[in-house]
PDB file of C-alpha atoms in Angstrom:
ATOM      1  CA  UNK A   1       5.010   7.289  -0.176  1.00 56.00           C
ATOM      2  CA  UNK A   2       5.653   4.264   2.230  1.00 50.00           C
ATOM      3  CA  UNK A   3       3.026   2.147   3.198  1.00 49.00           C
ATOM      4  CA  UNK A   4       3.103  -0.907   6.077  1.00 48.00           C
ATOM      5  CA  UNK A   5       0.248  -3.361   6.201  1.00 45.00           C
ATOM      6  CA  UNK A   6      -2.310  -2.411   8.621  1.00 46.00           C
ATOM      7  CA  UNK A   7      -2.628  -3.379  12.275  1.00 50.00           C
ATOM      8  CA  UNK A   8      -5.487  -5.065  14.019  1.00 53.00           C
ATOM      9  CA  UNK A   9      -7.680  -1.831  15.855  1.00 63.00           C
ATOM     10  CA  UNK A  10      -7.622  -2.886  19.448  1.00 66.00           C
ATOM     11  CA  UNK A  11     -10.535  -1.140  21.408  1.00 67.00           C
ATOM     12  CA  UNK A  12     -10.366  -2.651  24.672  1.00 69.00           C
ATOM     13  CA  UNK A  13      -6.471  -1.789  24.646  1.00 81.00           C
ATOM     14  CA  UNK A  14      -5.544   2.167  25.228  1.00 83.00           C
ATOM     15  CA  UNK A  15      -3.133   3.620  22.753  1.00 82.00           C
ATOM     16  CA  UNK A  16      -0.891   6.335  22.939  1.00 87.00           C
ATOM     17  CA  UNK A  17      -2.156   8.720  20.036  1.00 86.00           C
ATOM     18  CA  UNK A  18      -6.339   8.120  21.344  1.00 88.00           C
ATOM     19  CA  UNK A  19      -4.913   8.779  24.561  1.00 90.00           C
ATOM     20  CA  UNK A  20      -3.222  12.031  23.399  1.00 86.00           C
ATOM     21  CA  UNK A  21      -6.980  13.172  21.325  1.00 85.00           C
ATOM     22  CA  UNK A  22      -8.122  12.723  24.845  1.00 88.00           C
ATOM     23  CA  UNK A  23      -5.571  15.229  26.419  1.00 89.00           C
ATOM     24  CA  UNK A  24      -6.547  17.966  23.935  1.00 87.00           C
ATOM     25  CA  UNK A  25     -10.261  17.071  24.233  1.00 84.00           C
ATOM     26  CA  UNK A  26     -10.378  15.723  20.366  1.00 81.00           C
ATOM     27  CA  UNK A  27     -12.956  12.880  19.782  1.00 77.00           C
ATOM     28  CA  UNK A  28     -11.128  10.438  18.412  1.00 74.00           C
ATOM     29  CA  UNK A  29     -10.510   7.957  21.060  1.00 78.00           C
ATOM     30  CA  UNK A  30     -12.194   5.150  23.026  1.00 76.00           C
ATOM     31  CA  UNK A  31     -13.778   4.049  26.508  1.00 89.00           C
ATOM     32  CA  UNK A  32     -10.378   2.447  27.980  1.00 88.00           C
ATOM     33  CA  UNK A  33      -8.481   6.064  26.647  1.00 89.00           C
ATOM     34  CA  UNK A  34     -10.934   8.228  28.609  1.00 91.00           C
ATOM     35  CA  UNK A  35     -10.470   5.740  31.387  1.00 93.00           C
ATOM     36  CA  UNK A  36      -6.815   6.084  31.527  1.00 94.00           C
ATOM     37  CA  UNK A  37      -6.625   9.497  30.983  1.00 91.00           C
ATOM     38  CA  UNK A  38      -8.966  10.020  34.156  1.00 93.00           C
ATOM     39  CA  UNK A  39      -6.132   8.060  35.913  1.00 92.00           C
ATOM     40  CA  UNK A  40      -3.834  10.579  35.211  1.00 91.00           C
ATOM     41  CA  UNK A  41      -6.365  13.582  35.657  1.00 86.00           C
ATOM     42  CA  UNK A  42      -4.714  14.711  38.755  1.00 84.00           C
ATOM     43  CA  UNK A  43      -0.919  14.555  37.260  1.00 87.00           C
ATOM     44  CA  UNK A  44       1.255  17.433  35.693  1.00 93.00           C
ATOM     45  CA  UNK A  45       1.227  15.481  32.200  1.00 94.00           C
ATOM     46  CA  UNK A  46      -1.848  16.684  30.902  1.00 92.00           C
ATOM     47  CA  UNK A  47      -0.773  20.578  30.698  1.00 94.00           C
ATOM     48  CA  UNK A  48       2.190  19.284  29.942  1.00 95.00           C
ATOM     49  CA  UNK A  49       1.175  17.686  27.061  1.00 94.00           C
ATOM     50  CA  UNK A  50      -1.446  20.164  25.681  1.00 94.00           C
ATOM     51  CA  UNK A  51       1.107  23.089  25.878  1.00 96.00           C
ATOM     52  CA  UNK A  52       3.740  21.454  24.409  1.00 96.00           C
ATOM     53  CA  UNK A  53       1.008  20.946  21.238  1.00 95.00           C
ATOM     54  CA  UNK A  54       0.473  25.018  21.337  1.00 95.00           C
ATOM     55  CA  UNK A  55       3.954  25.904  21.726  1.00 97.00           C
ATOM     56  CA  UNK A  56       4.407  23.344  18.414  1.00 97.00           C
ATOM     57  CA  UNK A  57       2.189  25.606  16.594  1.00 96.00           C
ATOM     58  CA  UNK A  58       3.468  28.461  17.834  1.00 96.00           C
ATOM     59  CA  UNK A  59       6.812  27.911  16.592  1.00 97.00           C
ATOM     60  CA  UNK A  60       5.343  27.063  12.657  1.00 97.00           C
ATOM     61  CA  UNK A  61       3.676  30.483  12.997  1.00 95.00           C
ATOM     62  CA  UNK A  62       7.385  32.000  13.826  1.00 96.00           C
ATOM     63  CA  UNK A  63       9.263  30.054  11.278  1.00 97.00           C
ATOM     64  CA  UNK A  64       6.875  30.931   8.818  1.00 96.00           C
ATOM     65  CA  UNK A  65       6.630  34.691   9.504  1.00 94.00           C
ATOM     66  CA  UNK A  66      10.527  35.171  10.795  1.00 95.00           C
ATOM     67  CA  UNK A  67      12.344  32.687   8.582  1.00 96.00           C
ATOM     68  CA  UNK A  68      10.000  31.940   5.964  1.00 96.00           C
ATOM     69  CA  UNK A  69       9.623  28.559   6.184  1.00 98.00           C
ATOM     70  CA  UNK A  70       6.676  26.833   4.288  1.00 97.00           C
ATOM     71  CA  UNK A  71       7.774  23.004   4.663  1.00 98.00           C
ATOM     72  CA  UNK A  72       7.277  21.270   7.556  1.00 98.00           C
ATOM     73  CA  UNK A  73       7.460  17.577   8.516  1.00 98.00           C
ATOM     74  CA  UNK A  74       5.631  16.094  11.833  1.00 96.00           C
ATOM     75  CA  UNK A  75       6.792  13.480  13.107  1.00 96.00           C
ATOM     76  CA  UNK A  76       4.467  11.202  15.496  1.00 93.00           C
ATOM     77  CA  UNK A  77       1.722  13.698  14.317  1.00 91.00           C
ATOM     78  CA  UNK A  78      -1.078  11.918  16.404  1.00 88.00           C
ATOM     79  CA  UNK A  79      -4.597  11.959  15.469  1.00 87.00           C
ATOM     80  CA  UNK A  80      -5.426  15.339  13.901  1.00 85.00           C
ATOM     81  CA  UNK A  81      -6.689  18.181  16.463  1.00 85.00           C
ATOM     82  CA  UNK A  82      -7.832  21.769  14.605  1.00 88.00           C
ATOM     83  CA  UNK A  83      -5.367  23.622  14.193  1.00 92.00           C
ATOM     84  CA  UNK A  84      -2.727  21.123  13.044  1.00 92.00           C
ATOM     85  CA  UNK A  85       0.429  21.635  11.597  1.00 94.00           C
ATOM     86  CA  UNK A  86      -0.737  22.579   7.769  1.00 93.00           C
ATOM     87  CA  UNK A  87      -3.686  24.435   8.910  1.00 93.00           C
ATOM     88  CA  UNK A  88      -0.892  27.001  10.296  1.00 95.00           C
ATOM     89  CA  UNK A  89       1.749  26.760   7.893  1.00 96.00           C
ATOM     90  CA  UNK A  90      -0.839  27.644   4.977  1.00 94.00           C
ATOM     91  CA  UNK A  91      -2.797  30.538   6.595  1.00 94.00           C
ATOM     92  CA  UNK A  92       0.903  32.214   6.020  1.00 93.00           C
ATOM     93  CA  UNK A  93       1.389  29.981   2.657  1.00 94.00           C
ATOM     94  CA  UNK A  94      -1.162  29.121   0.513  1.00 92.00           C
ATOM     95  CA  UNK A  95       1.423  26.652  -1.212  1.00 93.00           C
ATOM     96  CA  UNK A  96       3.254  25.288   2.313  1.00 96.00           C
ATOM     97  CA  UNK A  97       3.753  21.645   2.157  1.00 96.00           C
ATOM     98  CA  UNK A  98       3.283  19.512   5.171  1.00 95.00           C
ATOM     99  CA  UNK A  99       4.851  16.003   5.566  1.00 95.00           C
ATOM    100  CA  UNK A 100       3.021  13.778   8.565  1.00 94.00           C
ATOM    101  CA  UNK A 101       4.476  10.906   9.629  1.00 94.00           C
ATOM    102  CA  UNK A 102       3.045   7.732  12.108  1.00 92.00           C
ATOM    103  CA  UNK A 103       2.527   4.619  11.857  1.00 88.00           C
ATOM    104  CA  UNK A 104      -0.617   4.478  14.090  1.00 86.00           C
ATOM    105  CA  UNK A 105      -2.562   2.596  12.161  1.00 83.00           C
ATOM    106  CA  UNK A 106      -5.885   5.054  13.343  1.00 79.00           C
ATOM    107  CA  UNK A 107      -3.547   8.093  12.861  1.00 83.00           C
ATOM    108  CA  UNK A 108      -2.613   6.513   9.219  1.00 84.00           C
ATOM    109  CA  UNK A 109      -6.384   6.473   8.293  1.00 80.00           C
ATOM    110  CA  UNK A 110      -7.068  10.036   9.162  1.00 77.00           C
ATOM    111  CA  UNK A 111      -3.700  10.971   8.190  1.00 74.00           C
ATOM    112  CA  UNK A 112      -4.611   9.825   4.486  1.00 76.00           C
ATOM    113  CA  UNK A 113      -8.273  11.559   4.599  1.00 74.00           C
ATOM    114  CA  UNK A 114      -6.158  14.950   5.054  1.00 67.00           C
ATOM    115  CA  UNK A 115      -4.948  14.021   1.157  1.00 65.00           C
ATOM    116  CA  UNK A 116      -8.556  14.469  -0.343  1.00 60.00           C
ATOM    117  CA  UNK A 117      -7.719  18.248   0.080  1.00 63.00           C
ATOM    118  CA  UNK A 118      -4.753  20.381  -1.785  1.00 67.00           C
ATOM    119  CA  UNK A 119      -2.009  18.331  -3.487  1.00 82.00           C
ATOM    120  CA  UNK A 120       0.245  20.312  -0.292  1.00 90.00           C
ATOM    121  CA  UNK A 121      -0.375  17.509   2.136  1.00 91.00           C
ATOM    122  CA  UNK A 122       1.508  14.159   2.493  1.00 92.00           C
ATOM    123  CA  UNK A 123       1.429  11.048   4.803  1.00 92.00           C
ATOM    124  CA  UNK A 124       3.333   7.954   5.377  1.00 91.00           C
ATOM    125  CA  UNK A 125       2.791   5.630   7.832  1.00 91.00           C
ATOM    126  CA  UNK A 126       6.742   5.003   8.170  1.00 93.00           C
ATOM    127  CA  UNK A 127       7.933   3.803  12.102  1.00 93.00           C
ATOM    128  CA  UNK A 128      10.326   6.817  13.073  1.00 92.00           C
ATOM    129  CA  UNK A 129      12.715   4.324  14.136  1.00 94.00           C
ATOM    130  CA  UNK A 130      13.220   3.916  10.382  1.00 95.00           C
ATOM    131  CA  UNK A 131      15.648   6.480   9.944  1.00 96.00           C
ATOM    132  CA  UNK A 132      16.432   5.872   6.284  1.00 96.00           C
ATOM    133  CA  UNK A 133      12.934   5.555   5.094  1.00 96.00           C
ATOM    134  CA  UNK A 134      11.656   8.781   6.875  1.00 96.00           C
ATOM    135  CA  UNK A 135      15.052  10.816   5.110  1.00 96.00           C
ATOM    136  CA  UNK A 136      13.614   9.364   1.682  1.00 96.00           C
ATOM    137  CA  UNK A 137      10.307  10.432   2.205  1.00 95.00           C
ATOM    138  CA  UNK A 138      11.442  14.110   3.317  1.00 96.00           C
ATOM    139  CA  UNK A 139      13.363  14.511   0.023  1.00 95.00           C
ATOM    140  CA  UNK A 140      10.558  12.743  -2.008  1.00 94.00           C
ATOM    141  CA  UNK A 141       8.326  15.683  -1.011  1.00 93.00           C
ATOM    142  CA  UNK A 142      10.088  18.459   0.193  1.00 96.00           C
ATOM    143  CA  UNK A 143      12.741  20.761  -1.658  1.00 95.00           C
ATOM    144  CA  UNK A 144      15.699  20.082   0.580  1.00 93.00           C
ATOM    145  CA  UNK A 145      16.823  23.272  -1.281  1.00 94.00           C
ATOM    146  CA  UNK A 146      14.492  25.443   0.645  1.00 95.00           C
ATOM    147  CA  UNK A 147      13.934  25.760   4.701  1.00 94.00           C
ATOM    148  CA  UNK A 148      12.203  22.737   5.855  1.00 98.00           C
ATOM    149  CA  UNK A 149      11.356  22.611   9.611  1.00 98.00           C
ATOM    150  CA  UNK A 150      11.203  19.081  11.571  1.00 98.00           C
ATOM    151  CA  UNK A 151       8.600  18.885  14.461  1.00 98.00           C
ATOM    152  CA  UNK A 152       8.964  16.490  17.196  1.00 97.00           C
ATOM    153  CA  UNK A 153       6.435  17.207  19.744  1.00 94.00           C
ATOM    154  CA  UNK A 154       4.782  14.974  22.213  1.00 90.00           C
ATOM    155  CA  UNK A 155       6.372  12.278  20.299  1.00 93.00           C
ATOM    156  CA  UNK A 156      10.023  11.082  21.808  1.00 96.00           C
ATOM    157  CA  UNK A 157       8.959  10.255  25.071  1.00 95.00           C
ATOM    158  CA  UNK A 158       6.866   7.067  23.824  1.00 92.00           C
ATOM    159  CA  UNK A 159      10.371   5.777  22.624  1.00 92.00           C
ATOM    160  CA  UNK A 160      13.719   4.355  24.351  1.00 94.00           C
ATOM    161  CA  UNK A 161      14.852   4.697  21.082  1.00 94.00           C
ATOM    162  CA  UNK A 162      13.961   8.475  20.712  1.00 95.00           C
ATOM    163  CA  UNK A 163      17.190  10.121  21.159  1.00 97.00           C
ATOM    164  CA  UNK A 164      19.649   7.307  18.413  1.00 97.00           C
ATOM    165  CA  UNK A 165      16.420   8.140  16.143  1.00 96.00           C
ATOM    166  CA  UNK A 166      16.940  11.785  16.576  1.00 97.00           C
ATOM    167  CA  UNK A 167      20.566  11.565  16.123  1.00 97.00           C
ATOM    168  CA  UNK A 168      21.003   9.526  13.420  1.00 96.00           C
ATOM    169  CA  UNK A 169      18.104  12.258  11.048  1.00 96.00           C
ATOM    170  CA  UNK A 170      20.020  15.077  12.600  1.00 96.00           C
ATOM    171  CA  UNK A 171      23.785  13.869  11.205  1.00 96.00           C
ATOM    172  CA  UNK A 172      21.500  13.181   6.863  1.00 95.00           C
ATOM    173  CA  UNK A 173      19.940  16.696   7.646  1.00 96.00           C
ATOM    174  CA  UNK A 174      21.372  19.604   5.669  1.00 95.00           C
ATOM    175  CA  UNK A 175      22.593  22.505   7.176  1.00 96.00           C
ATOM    176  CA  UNK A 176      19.711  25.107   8.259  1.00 97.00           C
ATOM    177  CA  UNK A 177      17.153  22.374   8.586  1.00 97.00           C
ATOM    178  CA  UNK A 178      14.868  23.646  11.559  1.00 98.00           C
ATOM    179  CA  UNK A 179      13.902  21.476  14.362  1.00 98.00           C
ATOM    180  CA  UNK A 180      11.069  22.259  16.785  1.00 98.00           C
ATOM    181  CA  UNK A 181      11.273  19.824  19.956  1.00 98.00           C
ATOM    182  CA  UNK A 182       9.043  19.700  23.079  1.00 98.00           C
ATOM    183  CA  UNK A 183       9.678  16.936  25.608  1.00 98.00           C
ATOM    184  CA  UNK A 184       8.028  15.713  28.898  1.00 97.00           C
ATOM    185  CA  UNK A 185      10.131  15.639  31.283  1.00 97.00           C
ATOM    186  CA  UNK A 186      10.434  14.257  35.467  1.00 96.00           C
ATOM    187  CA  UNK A 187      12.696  17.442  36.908  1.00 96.00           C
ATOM    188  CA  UNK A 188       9.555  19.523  37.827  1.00 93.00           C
ATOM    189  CA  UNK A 189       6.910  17.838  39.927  1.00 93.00           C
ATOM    190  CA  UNK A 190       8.943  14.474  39.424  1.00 95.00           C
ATOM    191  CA  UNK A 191       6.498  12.325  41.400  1.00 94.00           C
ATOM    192  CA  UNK A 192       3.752  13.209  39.401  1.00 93.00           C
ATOM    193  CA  UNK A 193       5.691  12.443  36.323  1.00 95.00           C
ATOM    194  CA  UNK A 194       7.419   8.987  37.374  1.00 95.00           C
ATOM    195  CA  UNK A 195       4.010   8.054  38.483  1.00 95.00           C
ATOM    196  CA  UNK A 196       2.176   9.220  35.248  1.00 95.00           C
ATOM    197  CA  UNK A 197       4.928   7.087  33.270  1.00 95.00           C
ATOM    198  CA  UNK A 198       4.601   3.923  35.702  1.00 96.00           C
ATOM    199  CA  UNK A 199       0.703   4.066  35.346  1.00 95.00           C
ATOM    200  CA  UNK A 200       1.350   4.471  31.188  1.00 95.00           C
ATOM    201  CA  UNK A 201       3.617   1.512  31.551  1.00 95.00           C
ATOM    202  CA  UNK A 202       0.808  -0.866  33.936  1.00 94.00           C
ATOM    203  CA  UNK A 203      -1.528  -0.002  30.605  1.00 94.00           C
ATOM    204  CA  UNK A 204       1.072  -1.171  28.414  1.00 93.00           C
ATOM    205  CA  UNK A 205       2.152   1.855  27.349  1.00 92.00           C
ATOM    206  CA  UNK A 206       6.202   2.840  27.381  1.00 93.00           C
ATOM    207  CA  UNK A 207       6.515   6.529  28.745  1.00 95.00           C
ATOM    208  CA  UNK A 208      10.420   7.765  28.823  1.00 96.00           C
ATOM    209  CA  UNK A 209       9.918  11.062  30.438  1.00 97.00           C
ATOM    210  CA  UNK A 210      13.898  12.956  30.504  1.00 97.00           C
ATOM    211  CA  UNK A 211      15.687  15.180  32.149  1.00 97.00           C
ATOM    212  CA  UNK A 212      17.270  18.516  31.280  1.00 97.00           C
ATOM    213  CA  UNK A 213      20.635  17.153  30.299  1.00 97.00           C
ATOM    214  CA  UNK A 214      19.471  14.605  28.443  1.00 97.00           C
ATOM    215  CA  UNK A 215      17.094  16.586  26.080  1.00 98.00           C
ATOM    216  CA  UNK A 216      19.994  19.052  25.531  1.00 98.00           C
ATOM    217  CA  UNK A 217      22.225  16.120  23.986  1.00 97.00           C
ATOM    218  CA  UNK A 218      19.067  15.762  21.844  1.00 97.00           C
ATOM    219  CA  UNK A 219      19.650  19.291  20.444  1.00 97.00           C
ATOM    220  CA  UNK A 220      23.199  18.944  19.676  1.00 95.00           C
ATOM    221  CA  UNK A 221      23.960  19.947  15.890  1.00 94.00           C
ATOM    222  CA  UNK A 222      21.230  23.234  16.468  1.00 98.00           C
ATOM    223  CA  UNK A 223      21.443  26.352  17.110  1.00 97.00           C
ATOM    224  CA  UNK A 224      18.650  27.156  19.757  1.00 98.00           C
ATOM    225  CA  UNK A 225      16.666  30.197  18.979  1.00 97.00           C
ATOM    226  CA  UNK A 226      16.260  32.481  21.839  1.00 95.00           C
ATOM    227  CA  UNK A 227      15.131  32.117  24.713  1.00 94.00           C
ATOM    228  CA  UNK A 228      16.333  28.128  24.370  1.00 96.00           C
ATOM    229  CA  UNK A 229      15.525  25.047  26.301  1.00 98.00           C
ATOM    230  CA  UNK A 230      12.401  26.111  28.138  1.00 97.00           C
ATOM    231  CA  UNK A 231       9.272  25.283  29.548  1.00 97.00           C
ATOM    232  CA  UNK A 232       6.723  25.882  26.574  1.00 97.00           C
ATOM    233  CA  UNK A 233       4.660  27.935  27.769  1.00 96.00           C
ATOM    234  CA  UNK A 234       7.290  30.558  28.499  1.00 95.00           C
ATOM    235  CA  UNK A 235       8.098  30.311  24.756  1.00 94.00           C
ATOM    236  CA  UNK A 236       8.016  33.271  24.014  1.00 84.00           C
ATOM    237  CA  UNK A 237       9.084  35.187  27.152  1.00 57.00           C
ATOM    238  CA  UNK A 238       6.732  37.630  26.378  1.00 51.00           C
ATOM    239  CA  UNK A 239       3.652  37.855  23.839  1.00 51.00           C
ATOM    240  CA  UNK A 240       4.771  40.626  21.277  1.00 45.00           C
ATOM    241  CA  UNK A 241       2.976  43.947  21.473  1.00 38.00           C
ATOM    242  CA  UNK A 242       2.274  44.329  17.640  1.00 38.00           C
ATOM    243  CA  UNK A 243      -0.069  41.652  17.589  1.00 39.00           C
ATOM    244  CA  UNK A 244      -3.404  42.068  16.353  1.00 36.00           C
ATOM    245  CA  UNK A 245      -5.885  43.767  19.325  1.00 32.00           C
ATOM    246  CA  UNK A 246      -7.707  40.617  19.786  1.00 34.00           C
ATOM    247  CA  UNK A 247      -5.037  38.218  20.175  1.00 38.00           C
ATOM    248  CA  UNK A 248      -4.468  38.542  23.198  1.00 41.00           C
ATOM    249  CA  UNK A 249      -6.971  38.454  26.063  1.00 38.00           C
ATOM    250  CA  UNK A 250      -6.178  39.398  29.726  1.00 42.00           C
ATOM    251  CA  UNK A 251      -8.408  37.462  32.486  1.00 42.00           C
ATOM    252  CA  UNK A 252      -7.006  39.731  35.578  1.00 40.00           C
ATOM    253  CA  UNK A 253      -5.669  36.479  37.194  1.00 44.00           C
ATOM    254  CA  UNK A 254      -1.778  36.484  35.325  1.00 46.00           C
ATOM    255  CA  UNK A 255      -3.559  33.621  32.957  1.00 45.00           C
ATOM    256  CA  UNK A 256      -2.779  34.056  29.018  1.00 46.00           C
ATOM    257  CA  UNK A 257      -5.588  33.383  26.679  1.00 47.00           C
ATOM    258  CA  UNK A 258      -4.640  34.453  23.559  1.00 49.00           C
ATOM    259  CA  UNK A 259      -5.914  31.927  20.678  1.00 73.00           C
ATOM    260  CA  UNK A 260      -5.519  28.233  19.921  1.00 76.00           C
ATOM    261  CA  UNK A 261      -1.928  28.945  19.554  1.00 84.00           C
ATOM    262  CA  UNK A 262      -1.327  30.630  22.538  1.00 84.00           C
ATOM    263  CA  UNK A 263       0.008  29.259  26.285  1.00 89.00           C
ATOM    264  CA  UNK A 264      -2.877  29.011  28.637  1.00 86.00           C
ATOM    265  CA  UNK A 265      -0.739  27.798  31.866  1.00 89.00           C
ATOM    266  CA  UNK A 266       0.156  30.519  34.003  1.00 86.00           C
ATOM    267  CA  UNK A 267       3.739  31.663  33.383  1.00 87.00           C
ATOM    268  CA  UNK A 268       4.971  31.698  36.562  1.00 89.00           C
ATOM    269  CA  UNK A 269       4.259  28.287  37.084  1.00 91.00           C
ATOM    270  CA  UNK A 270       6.397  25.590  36.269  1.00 94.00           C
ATOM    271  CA  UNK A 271       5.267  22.667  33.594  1.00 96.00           C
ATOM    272  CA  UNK A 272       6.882  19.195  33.437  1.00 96.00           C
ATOM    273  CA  UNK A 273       7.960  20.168  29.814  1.00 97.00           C
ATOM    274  CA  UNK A 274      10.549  21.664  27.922  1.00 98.00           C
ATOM    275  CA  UNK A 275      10.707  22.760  24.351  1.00 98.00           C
ATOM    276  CA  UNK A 276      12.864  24.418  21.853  1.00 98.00           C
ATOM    277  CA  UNK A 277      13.209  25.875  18.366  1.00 98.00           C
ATOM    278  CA  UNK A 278      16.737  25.280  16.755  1.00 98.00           C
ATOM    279  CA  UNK A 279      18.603  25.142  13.282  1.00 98.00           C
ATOM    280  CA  UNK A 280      20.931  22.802  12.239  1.00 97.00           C
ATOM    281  CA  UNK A 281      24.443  23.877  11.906  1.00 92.00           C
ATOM    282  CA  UNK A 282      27.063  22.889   9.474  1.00 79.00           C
TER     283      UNK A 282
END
């Protein structure tokens, strides 16, 4: 796998991923994150982000009951955050391979501690803007013969670049290759949003929240699973009645609490987020 020398830790400076552990109340972070983050405490992007990150693990649970896929690839992972992508995908495979890719060089340290445990679990600390590296390390791990599902969550708003990126592993993607994509965007609540994104920017931190139309150019090549582009936490429209008993748990206010997985924003609300599950066509 590839490796890039490592980066000077900057403490005093807040970073995207820390800020991010700070979101979904991980650990993993510093003073300036919390800081920051309590900037943005009274803005839409926090629910936003954290359920975007449960839809994300919604969707591996789908695609590895409906579709059976047992290969997945993260890109941006972030700092790990119980359950994470292989935690998931090998409750329904003991065997399912994970691929996580960032180039955080935090994220890269705990991203290789994850390899101490079953030979199932990769890293590389590739940049995602390195299109041609990140398709060699896919096939390096993965059997491109088999389903393999591409996450994207959380991770193409911190880059101008997202969409080209996107594009350009979308065209070298074989047909059937799943992709699951959440994205912030500045159509609900837009002054919360812009402002979020201007205050990310004063910290030194690029934020490219996008709009409806633009995401959906992001998805061309897929086929969108039911119900499509939508907010995540409407994903799926409804929770499925054959779950187990004690998945899901009413609280007699319209609020779902169902597990770690499960959307915790009130569905009639709207969320400054949209996600979607789709397959790539030929």
């Amino acid at each position: 796998m590839t490796t890039r020398p490592p980066n000077l830790i900057d403490p005093y400076q807040p970073n995207s991923a820390r800020l991010h552990s700070v979101f979904l109340g991980g650990k993993d972070h510093y003073e300036p994150d919390q800081a920051l983050a309590e900037k943005l405490s009274s803005s839409t992007i926090r629910p936003a982000v954290t359920e975007s990150r449960r839809f994300t693990r919604r969707a591996v649970e789908y695609l590895s009951d409906h579709h059976g896929v047992s290969q997945f690839v993260e890109l941006g992972c972030g700092l790990p955050h119980t359950p994470d992508i292989h935690d998931i995908a090998e409750q329904h495979n003991s065997t399912a391979r994970t691929l996580y890719v960032d180039s955080d060089t935090v994220v890269a340290a705990h991203g290789r501690a994850m390899l101490h445990e079953p030979p199932t679990r990769y890293f590389t600390d590739t940049d995602i803007t390195d299109t041609d590296t990140i398709l060699s390390d896919i096939t390096t791990v993965m059997d491109m013969a088999a389903p393999v599902a591409v996450c994207v969550s959380g991770t193409a708003e911190w880059s101008s670049d997202a969409p080209a990126v996107l594009a350009a592993l979308t065209d070298r993607f074989p047909a059937g290759t799943w992709l699951v994509l959440t994205h912030v965007t500045d159509e609900f609540y837009p002054d919360h949003i812009r402002a979020a994104a201007e205050t990310l920017r004063r910290a030194g931190i690029p934020y490219h929240p996008r709009g409806r139309d633009e995401i959906t150019a992001m998805l061309a090549g897929y086929h969108l699973l039911a119900p499509g582009l939508i907010a995540p936490h409407r994903w799926p429209p409804t929770p499925s009645r054959d779950d187990d008993s004690d998945s899901e748990i009413g609280d007699g206010d319209g609020i779902r609490r169902l597990s770690a997985t499960a959307p915790r924003h009130r569905a009639a609300w709207d969320l400054s987020a949209y996600a979607a599950i789709g397959q790539r066509q030929q």
